[in-house]
Amino acid sequence: SVMIRPVLLVATFLSLVWLPWPVTIVFMVLTSIFIPISGIVFGLLLDIFYAPLGVSSLPYGLMWGSIATAIGFVVERFLRTRIMGA
């Protein structure tokens, strides 16, 4: 349980480089459950690595990262209140 955070961080970063973007999105959501702010960071990296200039004005990676971060905060808050309420 202690090693899950670093392993997910490394797996998400490596998925940015070697795996297709849908797999990276799944890793972003999983990582955001344990480290909520990581979704925005990896979404920004996704845009920096793969967004060609002039193709789209919308930062899709950042949007997906924001969604992953929101999911992470909701899950973390739910778990925290669930554990403290028990």
Coordinates of N, CA, C and O in Angstrom, one line a residue:
S1 N 0.8 -1.2 0.0 CA 0.0 0.0 0.0 C 0.9 1.3 0.0 O 0.5 2.3 -0.5
V2 N 2.1 1.2 0.6 CA 3.0 2.3 0.6 C 3.6 2.5 -0.8 O 3.8 3.7 -1.2
M3 N 3.8 1.5 -1.6 CA 4.5 1.6 -2.9 C 3.5 1.9 -4.0 O 3.9 2.1 -5.1
I4 N 2.2 1.9 -3.8 CA 1.2 2.0 -4.9 C 1.3 3.4 -5.5 O 1.2 3.6 -6.7
R5 N 1.6 4.4 -4.7 CA 1.6 5.8 -5.2 C 2.8 6.0 -6.1 O 2.7 6.5 -7.3
P6 N 4.0 5.7 -5.7 CA 5.2 5.8 -6.7 C 5.0 4.9 -7.9 O 5.4 5.4 -9.0
V7 N 4.5 3.7 -7.7 CA 4.4 2.8 -8.9 C 3.4 3.4 -9.9 O 3.6 3.4 -11.1
L8 N 2.3 3.9 -9.4 CA 1.3 4.5 -10.3 C 1.8 5.8 -11.0 O 1.5 6.0 -12.1
L9 N 2.6 6.6 -10.2 CA 3.2 7.8 -10.8 C 4.1 7.4 -12.0 O 4.0 8.0 -13.1
V10 N 5.0 6.4 -11.8 CA 5.9 6.0 -12.8 C 5.2 5.4 -14.0 O 5.5 5.6 -15.1
A11 N 4.2 4.5 -13.7 CA 3.4 3.9 -14.7 C 2.6 4.9 -15.6 O 2.6 4.8 -16.8
T12 N 2.1 5.9 -14.9 CA 1.4 7.0 -15.7 C 2.3 7.7 -16.6 O 2.0 8.0 -17.7
F13 N 3.5 8.1 -16.0 CA 4.5 8.8 -16.9 C 4.9 8.0 -18.0 O 5.1 8.5 -19.2
L14 N 5.2 6.7 -17.8 CA 5.7 5.8 -18.9 C 4.5 5.6 -19.9 O 4.8 5.4 -21.1
S15 N 3.3 5.6 -19.4 CA 2.2 5.4 -20.4 C 2.1 6.6 -21.3 O 1.6 6.5 -22.4
L16 N 2.5 7.8 -20.8 CA 2.5 9.0 -21.7 C 3.4 8.8 -22.9 O 3.1 9.3 -24.0
V17 N 4.5 8.1 -22.7 CA 5.5 7.9 -23.7 C 5.2 6.7 -24.6 O 5.4 6.7 -25.8
W18 N 4.8 5.6 -24.0 CA 4.8 4.3 -24.7 C 3.4 3.8 -25.1 O 3.3 2.9 -26.0
L19 N 2.4 4.2 -24.4 CA 1.0 3.6 -24.6 C 0.1 4.6 -25.3 O 0.3 5.8 -25.2
P20 N -1.0 4.2 -25.9 CA -1.9 5.1 -26.5 C -2.6 5.9 -25.5 O -2.7 5.6 -24.3
W21 N -3.2 7.0 -25.9 CA -3.8 8.0 -25.0 C -4.9 7.5 -24.2 O -5.1 7.9 -23.0
P22 N -5.8 6.6 -24.7 CA -6.9 6.1 -23.8 C -6.3 5.3 -22.5 O -6.9 5.4 -21.4
V23 N -5.2 4.6 -22.7 CA -4.6 3.9 -21.6 C -4.0 4.9 -20.6 O -4.1 4.8 -19.4
T24 N -3.5 6.0 -21.1 CA -2.9 7.1 -20.3 C -4.0 7.7 -19.5 O -3.8 8.0 -18.3
I25 N -5.2 7.9 -20.1 CA -6.3 8.5 -19.3 C -6.8 7.6 -18.2 O -7.0 8.0 -17.1
V26 N -6.8 6.3 -18.4 CA -7.1 5.3 -17.4 C -6.1 5.4 -16.2 O -6.5 5.5 -15.0
F27 N -4.8 5.4 -16.6 CA -3.8 5.6 -15.6 C -3.9 6.9 -14.8 O -3.6 7.0 -13.6
M28 N -4.3 8.0 -15.5 CA -4.5 9.3 -14.9 C -5.5 9.2 -13.8 O -5.4 9.8 -12.7
V29 N -6.7 8.6 -14.2 CA -7.8 8.5 -13.2 C -7.3 7.6 -12.0 O -7.6 8.0 -10.9
L30 N -6.7 6.5 -12.3 CA -6.2 5.7 -11.1 C -5.2 6.4 -10.2 O -5.3 6.3 -9.0
T31 N -4.3 7.1 -10.8 CA -3.3 7.9 -10.1 C -4.0 9.0 -9.3 O -3.6 9.3 -8.2
S32 N -5.0 9.6 -9.9 CA -5.7 10.8 -9.2 C -6.5 10.3 -8.0 O -6.8 11.1 -7.2
I33 N -6.9 9.0 -8.0 CA -7.6 8.6 -6.8 C -6.6 8.6 -5.6 O -7.1 8.9 -4.5
F34 N -5.4 8.3 -5.8 CA -4.4 8.3 -4.7 C -3.7 9.7 -4.5 O -3.4 10.0 -3.4
I35 N -3.5 10.4 -5.6 CA -2.8 11.7 -5.6 C -3.7 12.6 -6.5 O -3.4 12.7 -7.7
P36 N -4.6 13.3 -5.9 CA -5.6 14.0 -6.8 C -5.0 15.0 -7.7 O -5.5 15.1 -8.9
I37 N -4.0 15.8 -7.4 CA -3.5 16.8 -8.2 C -2.7 16.3 -9.4 O -2.5 17.0 -10.4
S38 N -2.4 15.0 -9.4 CA -1.6 14.4 -10.5 C -2.3 14.4 -11.8 O -1.7 14.4 -12.8
G39 N -3.7 14.4 -11.8 CA -4.4 14.4 -13.0 C -4.1 15.6 -13.8 O -4.0 15.6 -15.1
I40 N -4.1 16.8 -13.2 CA -3.8 18.0 -13.9 C -2.4 18.0 -14.5 O -2.1 18.5 -15.6
V41 N -1.5 17.6 -13.6 CA -0.1 17.5 -14.1 C 0.1 16.6 -15.3 O 0.7 17.0 -16.3
F42 N -0.4 15.4 -15.2 CA -0.3 14.5 -16.4 C -1.1 15.0 -17.6 O -0.7 14.7 -18.7
G43 N -2.2 15.6 -17.4 CA -3.0 16.2 -18.5 C -2.2 17.3 -19.2 O -2.2 17.4 -20.4
L44 N -1.5 18.1 -18.4 CA -0.6 19.2 -19.0 C 0.5 18.5 -19.8 O 0.9 19.0 -20.9
L45 N 1.1 17.5 -19.2 CA 2.2 16.8 -19.9 C 1.7 16.2 -21.2 O 2.4 16.2 -22.2
L46 N 0.5 15.6 -21.1 CA -0.1 15.0 -22.3 C -0.3 16.1 -23.4 O 0.1 15.8 -24.6
D47 N -0.7 17.2 -23.1 CA -0.8 18.3 -24.1 C 0.5 18.8 -24.6 O 0.7 19.0 -25.8
I48 N 1.5 18.9 -23.7 CA 2.8 19.3 -24.1 C 3.5 18.3 -25.1 O 4.1 18.7 -26.1
F49 N 3.3 17.0 -24.7 CA 4.0 16.0 -25.6 C 3.3 15.8 -26.9 O 4.0 15.6 -27.9
Y50 N 2.0 15.8 -26.9 CA 1.3 15.4 -28.1 C 0.4 16.4 -28.9 O -0.2 16.1 -29.9
A51 N 0.3 17.6 -28.4 CA -0.5 18.6 -29.1 C 0.3 19.3 -30.2 O 1.2 20.2 -29.8
P52 N 0.1 19.0 -31.4 CA 0.8 19.8 -32.5 C 0.2 21.2 -32.5 O -1.0 21.4 -32.3
L53 N 1.1 22.1 -32.9 CA 0.7 23.5 -32.9 C -0.4 23.8 -34.0 O -0.2 23.3 -35.1
G54 N -1.4 24.5 -33.7 CA -2.4 24.9 -34.7 C -3.4 23.9 -35.0 O -4.3 24.2 -35.8
V55 N -3.4 22.7 -34.5 CA -4.4 21.7 -34.8 C -5.7 22.0 -34.0 O -6.8 22.0 -34.6
S56 N -5.6 22.2 -32.8 CA -6.8 22.5 -32.0 C -6.5 23.5 -30.9 O -5.4 23.6 -30.4
S57 N -7.5 24.3 -30.6 CA -7.3 25.4 -29.6 C -7.7 24.9 -28.2 O -7.5 25.6 -27.3
L58 N -8.3 23.7 -28.1 CA -8.7 23.1 -26.9 C -7.6 22.2 -26.3 O -7.2 21.3 -27.0
P59 N -7.2 22.4 -25.1 CA -6.3 21.5 -24.4 C -7.0 20.3 -23.9 O -7.4 20.2 -22.7
Y60 N -7.1 19.3 -24.7 CA -7.9 18.1 -24.3 C -7.2 17.3 -23.2 O -7.9 16.8 -22.3
G61 N -5.9 17.2 -23.1 CA -5.2 16.6 -22.0 C -5.5 17.2 -20.7 O -5.7 16.6 -19.7
L62 N -5.5 18.6 -20.7 CA -5.7 19.3 -19.5 C -7.2 19.1 -19.0 O -7.5 19.0 -17.9
M63 N -8.1 19.1 -20.0 CA -9.5 18.8 -19.7 C -9.7 17.4 -19.0 O -10.4 17.3 -18.0
W64 N -9.1 16.4 -19.7 CA -9.2 15.1 -19.1 C -8.5 15.0 -17.7 O -8.9 14.3 -16.8
G65 N -7.4 15.7 -17.6 CA -6.7 15.8 -16.3 C -7.5 16.4 -15.2 O -7.5 16.0 -14.1
S66 N -8.2 17.5 -15.6 CA -9.1 18.1 -14.6 C -10.3 17.2 -14.2 O -10.6 17.2 -13.0
I67 N -10.8 16.5 -15.1 CA -11.9 15.5 -14.8 C -11.3 14.4 -13.9 O -11.9 14.1 -12.9
A68 N -10.1 14.0 -14.2 CA -9.5 12.9 -13.3 C -9.2 13.5 -11.9 O -9.4 12.8 -10.9
T69 N -8.8 14.8 -11.8 CA -8.5 15.4 -10.5 C -9.8 15.5 -9.8 O -9.8 15.3 -8.5
A70 N -10.9 16.0 -10.4 CA -12.2 16.1 -9.8 C -12.6 14.7 -9.2 O -13.1 14.6 -8.1
I71 N -12.5 13.7 -10.0 CA -12.8 12.3 -9.5 C -12.0 12.0 -8.3 O -12.5 11.4 -7.3
G72 N -10.7 12.3 -8.4 CA -9.8 12.0 -7.3 C -10.2 12.7 -6.0 O -10.2 12.1 -4.9
F73 N -10.6 14.0 -6.1 CA -11.0 14.7 -4.9 C -12.3 14.2 -4.3 O -12.4 14.1 -3.1
V74 N -13.2 13.8 -5.2 CA -14.5 13.3 -4.7 C -14.3 11.9 -4.0 O -14.8 11.7 -2.9
V75 N -13.5 11.1 -4.6 CA -13.2 9.8 -4.0 C -12.4 9.9 -2.7 O -12.8 9.3 -1.7
E76 N -11.5 10.8 -2.7 CA -10.7 11.0 -1.5 C -11.6 11.6 -0.4 O -11.5 11.1 0.8
R77 N -12.4 12.5 -0.7 CA -13.3 13.1 0.3 C -14.3 12.0 0.8 O -14.6 11.9 2.0
F78 N -14.8 11.2 -0.1 CA -15.8 10.1 0.3 C -15.1 9.1 1.2 O -15.6 8.7 2.2
L79 N -13.9 8.7 0.9 CA -13.1 7.8 1.7 C -12.8 8.4 3.0 O -12.8 7.7 4.1
R80 N -12.4 9.6 3.1 CA -12.0 10.2 4.3 C -13.2 10.3 5.3 O -13.1 10.0 6.4
T81 N -14.3 10.8 4.8 CA -15.5 10.8 5.6 C -16.0 9.5 6.0 O -16.6 9.3 7.1
R82 N -15.9 8.5 5.1 CA -16.3 7.1 5.4 C -15.4 6.5 6.5 O -16.0 5.8 7.3
I83 N -14.1 6.7 6.4 CA -13.2 6.2 7.4 C -13.4 6.9 8.8 O -13.5 6.2 9.8
M84 N -13.6 8.2 8.8 CA -13.7 8.9 10.0 C -15.1 8.7 10.6 O -15.3 8.7 11.8
G85 N -16.1 8.5 9.8 CA -17.5 8.2 10.3 C -17.6 6.9 10.9 O -18.6 6.6 11.6
A86 N -16.8 5.9 10.5 CA -16.9 4.5 10.9 C -16.4 4.3 12.3 O -15.8 5.0 13.0

